[in-house]
Coordinates of C-alpha atoms in Angstrom, one line a residue:
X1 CA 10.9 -24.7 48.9
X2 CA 9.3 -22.5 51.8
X3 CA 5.5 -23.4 52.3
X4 CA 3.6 -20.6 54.6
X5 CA 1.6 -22.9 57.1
X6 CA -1.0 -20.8 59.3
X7 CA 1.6 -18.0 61.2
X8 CA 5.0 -20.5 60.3
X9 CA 6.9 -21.1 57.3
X10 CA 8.2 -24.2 56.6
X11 CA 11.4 -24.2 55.0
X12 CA 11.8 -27.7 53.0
X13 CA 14.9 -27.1 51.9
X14 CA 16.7 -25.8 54.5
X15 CA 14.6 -28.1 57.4
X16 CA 13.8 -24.9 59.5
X17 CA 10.3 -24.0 60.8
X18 CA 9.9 -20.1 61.6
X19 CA 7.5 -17.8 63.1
X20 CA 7.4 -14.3 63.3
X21 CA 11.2 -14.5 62.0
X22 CA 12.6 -16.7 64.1
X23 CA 13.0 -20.2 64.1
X24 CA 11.2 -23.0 66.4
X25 CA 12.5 -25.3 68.1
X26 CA 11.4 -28.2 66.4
X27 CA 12.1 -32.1 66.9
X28 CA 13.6 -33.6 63.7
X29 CA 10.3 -36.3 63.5
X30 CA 7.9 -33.8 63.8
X31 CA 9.6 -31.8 61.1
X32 CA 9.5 -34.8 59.1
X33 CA 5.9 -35.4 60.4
X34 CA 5.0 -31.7 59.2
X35 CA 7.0 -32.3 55.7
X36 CA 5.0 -35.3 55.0
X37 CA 1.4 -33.5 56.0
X38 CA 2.3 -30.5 53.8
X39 CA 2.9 -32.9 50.4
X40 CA -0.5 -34.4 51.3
X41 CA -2.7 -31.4 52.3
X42 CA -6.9 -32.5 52.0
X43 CA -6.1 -36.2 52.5
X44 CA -7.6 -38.2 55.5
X45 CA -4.0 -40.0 56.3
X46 CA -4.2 -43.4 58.3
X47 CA -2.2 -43.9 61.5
X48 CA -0.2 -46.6 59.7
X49 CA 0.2 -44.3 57.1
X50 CA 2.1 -41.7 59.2
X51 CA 3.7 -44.2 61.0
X52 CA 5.3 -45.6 58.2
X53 CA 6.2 -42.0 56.5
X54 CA 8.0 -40.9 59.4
X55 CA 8.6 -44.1 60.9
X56 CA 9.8 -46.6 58.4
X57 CA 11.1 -49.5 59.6
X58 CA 11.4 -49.0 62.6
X59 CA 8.8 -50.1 65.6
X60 CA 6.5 -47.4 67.5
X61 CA 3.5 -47.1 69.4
X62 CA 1.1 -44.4 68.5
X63 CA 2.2 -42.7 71.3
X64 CA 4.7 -41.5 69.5
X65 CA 2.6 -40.5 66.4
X66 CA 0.2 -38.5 69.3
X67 CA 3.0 -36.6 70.5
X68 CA 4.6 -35.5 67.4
X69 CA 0.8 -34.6 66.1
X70 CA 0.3 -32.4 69.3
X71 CA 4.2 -31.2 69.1
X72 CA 3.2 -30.2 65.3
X73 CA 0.4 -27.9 66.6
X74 CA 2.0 -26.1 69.0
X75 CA 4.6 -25.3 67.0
X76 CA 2.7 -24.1 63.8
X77 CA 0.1 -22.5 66.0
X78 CA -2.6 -25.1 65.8
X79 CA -4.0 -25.4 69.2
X80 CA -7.4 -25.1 68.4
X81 CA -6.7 -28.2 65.7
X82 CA -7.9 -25.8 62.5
X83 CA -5.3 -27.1 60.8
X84 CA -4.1 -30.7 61.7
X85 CA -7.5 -32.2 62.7
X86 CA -8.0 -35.1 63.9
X87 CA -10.6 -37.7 61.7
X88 CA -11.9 -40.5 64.4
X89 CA -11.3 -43.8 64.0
X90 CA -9.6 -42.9 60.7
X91 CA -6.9 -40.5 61.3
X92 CA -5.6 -37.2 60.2
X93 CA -6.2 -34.6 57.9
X94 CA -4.5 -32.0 57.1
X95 CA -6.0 -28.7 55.4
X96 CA -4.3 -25.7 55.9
X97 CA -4.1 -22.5 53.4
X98 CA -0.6 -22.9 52.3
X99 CA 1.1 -20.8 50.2
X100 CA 4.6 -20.5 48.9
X101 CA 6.5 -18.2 51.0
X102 CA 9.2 -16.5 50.5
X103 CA 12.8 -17.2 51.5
X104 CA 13.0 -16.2 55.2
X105 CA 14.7 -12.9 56.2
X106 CA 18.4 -13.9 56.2
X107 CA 17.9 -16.9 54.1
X108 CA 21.7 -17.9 52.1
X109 CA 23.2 -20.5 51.2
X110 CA 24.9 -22.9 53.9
X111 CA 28.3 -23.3 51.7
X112 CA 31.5 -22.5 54.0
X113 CA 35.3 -23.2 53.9
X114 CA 35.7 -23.1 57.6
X115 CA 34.1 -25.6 60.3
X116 CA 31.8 -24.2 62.6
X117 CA 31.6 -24.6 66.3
X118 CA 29.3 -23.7 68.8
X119 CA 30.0 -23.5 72.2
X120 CA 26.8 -24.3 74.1
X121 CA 26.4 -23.1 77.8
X122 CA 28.1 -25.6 80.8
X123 CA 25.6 -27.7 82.7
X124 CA 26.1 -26.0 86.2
X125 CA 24.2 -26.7 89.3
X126 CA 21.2 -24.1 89.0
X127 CA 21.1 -23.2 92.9
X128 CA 24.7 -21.6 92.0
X129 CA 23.7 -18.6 90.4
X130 CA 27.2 -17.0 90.5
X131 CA 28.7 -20.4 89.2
X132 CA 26.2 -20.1 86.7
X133 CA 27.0 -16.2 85.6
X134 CA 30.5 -17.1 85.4
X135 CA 30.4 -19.9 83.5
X136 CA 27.7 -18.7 81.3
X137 CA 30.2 -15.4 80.5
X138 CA 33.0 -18.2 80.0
X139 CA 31.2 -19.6 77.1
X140 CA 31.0 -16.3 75.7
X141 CA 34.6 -15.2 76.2
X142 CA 35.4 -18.9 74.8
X143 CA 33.4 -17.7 71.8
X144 CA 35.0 -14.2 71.1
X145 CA 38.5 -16.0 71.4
X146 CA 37.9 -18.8 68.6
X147 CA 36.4 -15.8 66.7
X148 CA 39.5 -14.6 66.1
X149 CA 40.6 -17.3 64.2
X150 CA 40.2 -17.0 60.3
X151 CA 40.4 -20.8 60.0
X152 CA 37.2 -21.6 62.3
X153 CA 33.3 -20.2 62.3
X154 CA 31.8 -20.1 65.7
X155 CA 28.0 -19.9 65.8
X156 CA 26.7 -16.7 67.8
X157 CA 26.2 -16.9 71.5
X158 CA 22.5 -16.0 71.3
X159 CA 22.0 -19.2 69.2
X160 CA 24.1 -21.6 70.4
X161 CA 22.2 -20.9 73.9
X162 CA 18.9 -21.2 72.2
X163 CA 20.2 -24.4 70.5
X164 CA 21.2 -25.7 74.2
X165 CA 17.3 -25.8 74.9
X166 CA 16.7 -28.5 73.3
X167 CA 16.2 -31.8 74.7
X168 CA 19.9 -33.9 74.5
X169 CA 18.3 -36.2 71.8
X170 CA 17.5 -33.5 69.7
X171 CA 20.3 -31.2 69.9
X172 CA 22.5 -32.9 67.1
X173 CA 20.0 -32.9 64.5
X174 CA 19.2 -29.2 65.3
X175 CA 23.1 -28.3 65.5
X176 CA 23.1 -29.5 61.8
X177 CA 20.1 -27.4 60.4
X178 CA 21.5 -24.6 61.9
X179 CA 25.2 -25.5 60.5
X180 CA 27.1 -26.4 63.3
X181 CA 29.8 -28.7 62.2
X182 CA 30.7 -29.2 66.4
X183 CA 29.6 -29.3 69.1
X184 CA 31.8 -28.1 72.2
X185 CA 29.4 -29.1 75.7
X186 CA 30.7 -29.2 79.1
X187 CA 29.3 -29.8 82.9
X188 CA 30.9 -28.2 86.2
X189 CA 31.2 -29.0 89.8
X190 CA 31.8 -27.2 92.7
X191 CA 33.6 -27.4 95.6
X192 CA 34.6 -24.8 98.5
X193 CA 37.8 -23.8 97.1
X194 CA 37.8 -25.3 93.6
X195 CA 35.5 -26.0 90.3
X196 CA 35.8 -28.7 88.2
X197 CA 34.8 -28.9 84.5
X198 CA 34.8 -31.6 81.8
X199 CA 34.7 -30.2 78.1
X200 CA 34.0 -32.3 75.1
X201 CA 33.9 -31.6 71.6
X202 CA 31.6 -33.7 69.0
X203 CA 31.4 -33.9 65.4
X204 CA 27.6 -33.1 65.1
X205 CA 27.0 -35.1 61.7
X206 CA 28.0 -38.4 62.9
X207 CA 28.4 -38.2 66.9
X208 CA 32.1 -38.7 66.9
X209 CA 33.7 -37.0 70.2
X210 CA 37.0 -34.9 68.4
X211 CA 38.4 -34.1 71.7
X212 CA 37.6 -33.9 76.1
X213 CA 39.2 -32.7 78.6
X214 CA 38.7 -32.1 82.3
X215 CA 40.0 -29.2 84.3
X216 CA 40.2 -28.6 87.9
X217 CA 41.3 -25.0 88.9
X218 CA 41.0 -22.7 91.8
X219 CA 37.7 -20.1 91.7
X220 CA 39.3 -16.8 90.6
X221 CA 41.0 -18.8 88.0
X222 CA 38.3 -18.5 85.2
X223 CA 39.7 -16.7 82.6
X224 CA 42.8 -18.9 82.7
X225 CA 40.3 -21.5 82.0
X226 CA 38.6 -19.7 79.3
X227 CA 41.9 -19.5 77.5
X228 CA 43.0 -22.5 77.8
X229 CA 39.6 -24.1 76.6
X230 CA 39.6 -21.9 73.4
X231 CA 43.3 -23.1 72.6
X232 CA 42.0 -26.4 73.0
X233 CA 39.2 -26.5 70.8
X234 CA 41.1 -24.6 68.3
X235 CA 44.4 -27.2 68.3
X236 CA 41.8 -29.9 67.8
X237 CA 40.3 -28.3 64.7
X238 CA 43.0 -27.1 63.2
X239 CA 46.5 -27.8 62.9
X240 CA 49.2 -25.1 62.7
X241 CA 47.5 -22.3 65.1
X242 CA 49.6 -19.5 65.9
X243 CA 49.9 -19.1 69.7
X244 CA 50.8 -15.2 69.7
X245 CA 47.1 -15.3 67.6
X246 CA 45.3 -16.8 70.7
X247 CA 47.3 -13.8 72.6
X248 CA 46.4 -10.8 70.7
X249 CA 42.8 -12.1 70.2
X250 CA 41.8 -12.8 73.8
X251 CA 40.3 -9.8 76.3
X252 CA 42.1 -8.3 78.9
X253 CA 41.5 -10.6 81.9
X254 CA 39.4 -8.3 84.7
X255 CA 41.3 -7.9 88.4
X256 CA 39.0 -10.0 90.1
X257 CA 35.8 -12.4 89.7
X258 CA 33.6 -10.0 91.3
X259 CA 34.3 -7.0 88.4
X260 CA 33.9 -9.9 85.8
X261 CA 30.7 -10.5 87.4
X262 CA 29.0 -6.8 87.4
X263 CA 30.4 -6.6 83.7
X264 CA 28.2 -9.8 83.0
X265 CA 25.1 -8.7 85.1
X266 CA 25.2 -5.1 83.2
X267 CA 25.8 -6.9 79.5
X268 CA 22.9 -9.1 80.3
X269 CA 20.8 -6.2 81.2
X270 CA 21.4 -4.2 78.6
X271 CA 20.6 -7.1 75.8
X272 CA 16.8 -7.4 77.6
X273 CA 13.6 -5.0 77.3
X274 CA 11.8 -3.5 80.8
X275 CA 12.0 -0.8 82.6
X276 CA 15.1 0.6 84.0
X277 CA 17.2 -2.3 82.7
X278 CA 19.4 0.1 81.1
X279 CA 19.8 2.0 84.0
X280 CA 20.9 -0.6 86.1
X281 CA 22.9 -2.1 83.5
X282 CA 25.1 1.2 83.6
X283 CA 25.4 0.7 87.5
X284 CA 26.7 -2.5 86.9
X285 CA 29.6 -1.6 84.4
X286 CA 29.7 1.4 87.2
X287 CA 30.9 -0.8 90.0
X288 CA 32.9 -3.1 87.8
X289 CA 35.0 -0.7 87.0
X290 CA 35.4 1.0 90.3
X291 CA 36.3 -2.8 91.1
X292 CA 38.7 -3.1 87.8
X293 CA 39.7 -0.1 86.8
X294 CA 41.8 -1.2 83.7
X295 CA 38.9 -3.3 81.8
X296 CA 38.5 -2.0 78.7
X297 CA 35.5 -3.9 77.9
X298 CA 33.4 -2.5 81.2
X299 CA 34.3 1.2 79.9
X300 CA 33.4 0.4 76.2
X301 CA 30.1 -1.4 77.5
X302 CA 29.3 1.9 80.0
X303 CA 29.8 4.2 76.7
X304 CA 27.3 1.9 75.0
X305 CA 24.8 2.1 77.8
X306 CA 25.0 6.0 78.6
X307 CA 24.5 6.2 74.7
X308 CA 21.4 3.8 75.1
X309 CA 19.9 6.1 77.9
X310 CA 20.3 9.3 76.3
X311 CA 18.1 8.0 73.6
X312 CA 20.4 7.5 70.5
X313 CA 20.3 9.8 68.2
X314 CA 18.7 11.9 70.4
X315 CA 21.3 12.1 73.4
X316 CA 22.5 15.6 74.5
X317 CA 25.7 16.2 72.7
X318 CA 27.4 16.1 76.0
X319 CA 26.4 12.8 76.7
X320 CA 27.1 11.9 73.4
X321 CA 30.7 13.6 74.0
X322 CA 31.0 11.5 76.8
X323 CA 30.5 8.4 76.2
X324 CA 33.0 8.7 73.2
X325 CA 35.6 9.8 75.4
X326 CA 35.2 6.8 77.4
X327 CA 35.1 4.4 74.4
X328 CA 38.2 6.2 73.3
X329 CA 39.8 5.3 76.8
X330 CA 38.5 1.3 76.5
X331 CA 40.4 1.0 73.7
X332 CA 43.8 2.7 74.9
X333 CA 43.3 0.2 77.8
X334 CA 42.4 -2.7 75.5
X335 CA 43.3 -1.7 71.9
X336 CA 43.2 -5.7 70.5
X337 CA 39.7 -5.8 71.9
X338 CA 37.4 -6.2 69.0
X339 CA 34.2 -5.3 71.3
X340 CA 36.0 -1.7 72.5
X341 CA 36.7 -0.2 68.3
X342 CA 32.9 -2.0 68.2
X343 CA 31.6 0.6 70.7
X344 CA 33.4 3.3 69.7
X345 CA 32.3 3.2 66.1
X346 CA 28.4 3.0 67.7
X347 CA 29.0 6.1 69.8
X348 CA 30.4 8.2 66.5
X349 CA 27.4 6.8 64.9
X350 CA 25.3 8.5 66.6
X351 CA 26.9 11.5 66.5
X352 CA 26.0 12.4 62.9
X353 CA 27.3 12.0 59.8
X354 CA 30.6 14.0 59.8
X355 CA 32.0 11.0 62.0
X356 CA 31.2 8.9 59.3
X357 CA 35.5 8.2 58.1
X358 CA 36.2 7.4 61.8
X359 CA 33.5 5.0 62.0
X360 CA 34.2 3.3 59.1
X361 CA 37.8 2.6 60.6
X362 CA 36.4 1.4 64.2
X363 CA 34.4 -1.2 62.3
X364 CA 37.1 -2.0 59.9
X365 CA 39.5 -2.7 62.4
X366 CA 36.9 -4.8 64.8
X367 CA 36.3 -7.1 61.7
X368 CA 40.0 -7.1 61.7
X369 CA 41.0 -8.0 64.7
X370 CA 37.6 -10.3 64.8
X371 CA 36.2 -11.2 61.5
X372 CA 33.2 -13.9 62.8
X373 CA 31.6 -12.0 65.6
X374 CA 28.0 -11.8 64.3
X375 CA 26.9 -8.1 65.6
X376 CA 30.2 -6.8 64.4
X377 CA 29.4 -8.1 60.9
X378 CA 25.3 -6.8 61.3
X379 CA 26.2 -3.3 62.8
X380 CA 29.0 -2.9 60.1
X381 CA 26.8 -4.1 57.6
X382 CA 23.8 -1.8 58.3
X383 CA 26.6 1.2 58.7
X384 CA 27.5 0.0 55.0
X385 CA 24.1 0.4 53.7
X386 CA 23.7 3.9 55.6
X387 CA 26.5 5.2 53.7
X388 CA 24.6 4.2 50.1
X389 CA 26.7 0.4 50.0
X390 CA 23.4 -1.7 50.0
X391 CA 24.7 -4.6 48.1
X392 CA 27.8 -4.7 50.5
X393 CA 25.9 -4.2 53.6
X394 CA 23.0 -6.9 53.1
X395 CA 25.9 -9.4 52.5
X396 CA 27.2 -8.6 55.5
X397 CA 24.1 -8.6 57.6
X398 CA 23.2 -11.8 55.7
X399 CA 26.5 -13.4 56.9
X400 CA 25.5 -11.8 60.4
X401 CA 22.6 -14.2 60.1
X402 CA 24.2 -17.1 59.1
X403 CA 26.1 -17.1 62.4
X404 CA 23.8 -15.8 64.6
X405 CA 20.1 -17.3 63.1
X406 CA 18.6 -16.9 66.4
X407 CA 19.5 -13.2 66.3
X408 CA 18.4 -10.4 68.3
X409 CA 15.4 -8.8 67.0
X410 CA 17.3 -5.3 65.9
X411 CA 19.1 -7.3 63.2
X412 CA 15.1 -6.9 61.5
X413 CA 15.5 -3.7 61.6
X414 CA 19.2 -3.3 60.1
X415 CA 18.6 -5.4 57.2
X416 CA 15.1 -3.5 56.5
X417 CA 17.3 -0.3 56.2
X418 CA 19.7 -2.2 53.9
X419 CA 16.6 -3.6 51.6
X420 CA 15.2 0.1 51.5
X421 CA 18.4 1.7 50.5
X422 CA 18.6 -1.2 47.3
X423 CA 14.6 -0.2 46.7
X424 CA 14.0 -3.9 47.5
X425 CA 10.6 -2.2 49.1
X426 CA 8.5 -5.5 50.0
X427 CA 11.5 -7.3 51.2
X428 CA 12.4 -4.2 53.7
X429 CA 8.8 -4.0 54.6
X430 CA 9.1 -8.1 55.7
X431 CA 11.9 -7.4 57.6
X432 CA 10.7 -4.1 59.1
X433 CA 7.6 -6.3 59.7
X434 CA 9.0 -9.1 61.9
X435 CA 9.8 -6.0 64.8
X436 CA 8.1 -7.2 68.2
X437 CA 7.7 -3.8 69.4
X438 CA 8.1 -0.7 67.1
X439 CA 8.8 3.1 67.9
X440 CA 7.3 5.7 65.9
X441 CA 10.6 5.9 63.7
X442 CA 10.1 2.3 63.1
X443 CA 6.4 2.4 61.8
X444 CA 7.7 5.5 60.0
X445 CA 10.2 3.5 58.1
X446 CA 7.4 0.8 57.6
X447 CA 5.0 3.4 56.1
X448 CA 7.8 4.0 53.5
X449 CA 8.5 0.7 52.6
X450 CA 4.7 -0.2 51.8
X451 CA 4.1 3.3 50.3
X452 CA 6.9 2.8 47.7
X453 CA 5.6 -0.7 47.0
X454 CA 2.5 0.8 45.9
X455 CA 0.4 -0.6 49.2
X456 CA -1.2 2.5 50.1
X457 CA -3.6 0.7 52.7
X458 CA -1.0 -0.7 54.5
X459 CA 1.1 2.5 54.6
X460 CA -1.7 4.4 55.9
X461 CA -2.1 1.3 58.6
X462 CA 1.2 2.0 59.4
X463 CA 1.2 5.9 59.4
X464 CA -2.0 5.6 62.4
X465 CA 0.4 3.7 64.2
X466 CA 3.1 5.6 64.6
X467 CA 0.8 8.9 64.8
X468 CA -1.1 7.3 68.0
X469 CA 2.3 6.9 69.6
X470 CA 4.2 10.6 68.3
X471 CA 1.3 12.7 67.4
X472 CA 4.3 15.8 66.4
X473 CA 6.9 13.6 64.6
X474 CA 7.0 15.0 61.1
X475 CA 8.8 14.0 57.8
X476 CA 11.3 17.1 58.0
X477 CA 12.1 15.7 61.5
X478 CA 12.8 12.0 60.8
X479 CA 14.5 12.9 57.1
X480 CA 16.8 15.6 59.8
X481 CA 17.8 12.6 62.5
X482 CA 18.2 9.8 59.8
X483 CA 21.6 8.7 59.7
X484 CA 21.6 8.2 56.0
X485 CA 24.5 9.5 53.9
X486 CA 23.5 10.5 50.6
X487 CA 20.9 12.8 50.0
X488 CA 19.1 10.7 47.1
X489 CA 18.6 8.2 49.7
X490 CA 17.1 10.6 52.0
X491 CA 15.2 12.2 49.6
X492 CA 13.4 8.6 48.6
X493 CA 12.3 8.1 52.2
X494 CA 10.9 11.3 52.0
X495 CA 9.0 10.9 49.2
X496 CA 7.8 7.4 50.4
X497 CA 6.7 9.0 53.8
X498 CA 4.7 11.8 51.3
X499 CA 3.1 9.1 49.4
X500 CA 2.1 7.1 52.9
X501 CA 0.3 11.1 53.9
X502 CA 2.5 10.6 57.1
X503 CA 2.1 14.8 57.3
X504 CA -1.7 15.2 56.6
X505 CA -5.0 13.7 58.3
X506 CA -6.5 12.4 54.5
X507 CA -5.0 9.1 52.9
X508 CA -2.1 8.3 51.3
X509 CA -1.7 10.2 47.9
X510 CA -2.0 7.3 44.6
X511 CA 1.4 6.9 43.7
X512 CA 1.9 7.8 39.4

């Protein structure tokens, strides 16, 4: 059961607390603390009382109870105490509006054959920022690698370094709601010559430590220590792993640490919001590649980024021409690398719909060649949907989810396409909804959604917004640069956008 508490939702079932989409950081007894407000809502409850519901049996002073009251706030929104207040001399009461929400975007059911694993980033001395970019890239390269395996899930890097801000208490409990069956956690030292690392791998559920190791190697020795630390974890999951697997799965190892680097700074760039990031993240893969010539990755990440810059859709067809030709040269370089056919099927994206066959192979043979690597899943998902497979698409962006909960926000705006195209309208609208920042396109697209449900306020809403930021943007113009394959498809977001009065100055028209 999912109860809507001020701006949160708390998910009973699944022991998650979200706002705006995303989940919060929660401790496990103030989640407990919260459960046991919500089934007594309009109830002065004691301090003994609470104690004993989230406490039992074991002894605590009300310290405790005070902090996870004031952690309970803050992470439902409560600062100004509207909700939780406080009763002197009696205790709390707790009076919200709650409502039964529904299911968060992404929501399915936690069932899976294979265990899951997430890597979470190495404890490294913070001074050593290049220490700390290298290691940081390790754990994701340690990630892609077990990814190749059938046999294990591996949560997404973007959550499993979210997860890695908890407090150490915490982290197991957390690990569990989002579905980590292991934990693999490691800490590095430094010398001039040499770093040291200790890895250990825990079963999350009951603390057990599966397997450690420690490793001493020489600096520009990293990626034979990213391999080997994936082949690790791997042999102590699962028994029978082919070694020429490992082999084709892993990257092509970069010429020296200081490419490996610039392809790290430029991939981190490129994943944040601000101005020029793009830009510089391009002069990044730039350099790495005058550095390493023969990474794949660093050319299929530059295509990505001159794609980015040109503005999508809307690049030049020379630039768009471009950056194909260099994805099309990452993968001759690297042609086991899921990440390169990744790439190239987003660059044929954007070139229009006849490319549509060869994108369709691109992502077919990145799930291929890695079938648990979350954006693969999410991008080939919402390419499903775009070609009129809604059904097949939202599974695929669901499954995106379920790997990567603490997913960048453009996975809102993927599965909102996918919900539109199966004329779940209110759903797509939710998921459109939970955008941080939205282009005109975007509020276009919400318009729709809310238009076709019959919400002609909050389609008009919508229709101001994207208006104040594109004055000129009309209906024949977004229907001409969606990437949407069939024209029955196209021709319902056209009517939606008609119904919203995204063309006229008056309101929307009542839908019949």
């Amino acid at each position: 059961m999912a109860l809507r508490i001020g701006g949160a939702v708390l998910d009973l079932d699944r022991g998650t607390l979200r706002r705006d989409g995303e989940i919060v950081p929660v401790r496990p007894k103030t989640l407990e603390l919260l459960a046991f407000l919500t089934r007594n809502p309009g109830r002065v409850l004691s301090k003994d009382e609470l104690l004993q519901a989230v406490w039992p049996g074991v002894i605590v002073t009300e310290d405790s109870l005070t902090q996870s009251i004031r952690d309970a706030r803050k992470s439902i929104g409560d600062e100004a105490q509207a909700l939780i207040r406080t009763v002197p001399r009696r205790g709390y009461l707790f009076q919200p509006e709650i409502e039964a929400a529904p299911a968060p975007v992404g929501a399915m059911p936690a069932a899976r054959a294979e265990p899951m694993v997430a890597i979470l980033p190495f404890q490294v001395d913070p001074v050593d920022g290049t220490a700390k970019a290298l290691f940081d890239g390790a754990v994701e390269e340690i990630t892609n690698a077990l990814s190749y395996f059938k046999t294990v899930a591996v949560l997404a890097r973007h959550s499993a370094f979210a997860l890695a801000e908890h407090s150490r208490e915490d982290i197991r409990a957390t690990a569990v709601r989002f579905g980590a069956d292991y934990l693999a956690e490691g800490s590095v030292g430094t010398s001039e010559a040499e770093y040291s690392a200790r890895v250990v791998l825990t079963e999350t559920t009951s603390g057990r430590r599966v397997w450690g190791q420690s490793f001493t190697f020489a600096k520009g020795e990293i990626f034979t220590f990213q391999t080997m630390v994936a082949q690790r974890i791997v042999t102590a999951l699962v028994t029978n792993i082919e070694s020429a697997v490992m082999r084709r799965g892993l990257p092509a190892a970069a010429a020296n640490v200081e490419a490996y680097l610039h392809f790290l700074r430029g991939k981190e760039l490129l994943r944040s919001y601000g101005e020029r990031v793009n830009q510089d993240a391009r002069e990044h893969f730039l350099k790495a590649i005058e550095l390493d010539p023969q990474s794949g990755l660093a050319h299929a990440y530059l295509a990505l980024a001159e794609v980015i810059i040109g503005g999508y859709n809307d690049a030049p067809r020379a630039a768009l021409d471009q950056a194909r030709d260099r994805a099309l040269h990452a993968i001759a370089l690297s042609p086991d690398e899921a990440r390169c056919h990744r790439m190239l099927a987003l660059t044929l994206l954007y070139r229009g719909r006849d490319e549509y066959d060869a994108v369709e192979k691109h992502f077919a043979r990145a799930l291929d060649l890695n079938p648990y690597d979350a954006d693969t899943l999410a991008q080939t998902g919402f390419f499903r949907a775009l070609r009129g497979d809604g059904e097949a698409g939202l599974a695929l962006l669901d499954k995106a989810i379920q790997l990567n909960p603490m997913h960048p926000t453009w996975y809102y705006y993927d599965r909102g396409e996918a919900l539109l195209i199966l004329g779940r309208y209110r759903e797509a609208a939710a998921s459109f909804s939970c955008l941080p920042r939205k282009s005109a396109w975007q509020w276009a697209r919400l318009a729709t959604c809310h238009a076709l449900a019959g919400d002609a306020g909050k389609a008009l809403a919508c229709v101001r917004e994207g208006r104040a930021l594109e004055p000129g943007l009309t209906i024949a113009q977004i229907i001409e640069e969606t990437r949407i394959e069939r024209s029955e498809d196209r021709e319902r977001i056209r009517e939606g956008l008609e119904l919203a009065g995204w063309d006229s100055d008056g309101p929307p028209l009542a839908k019949n």
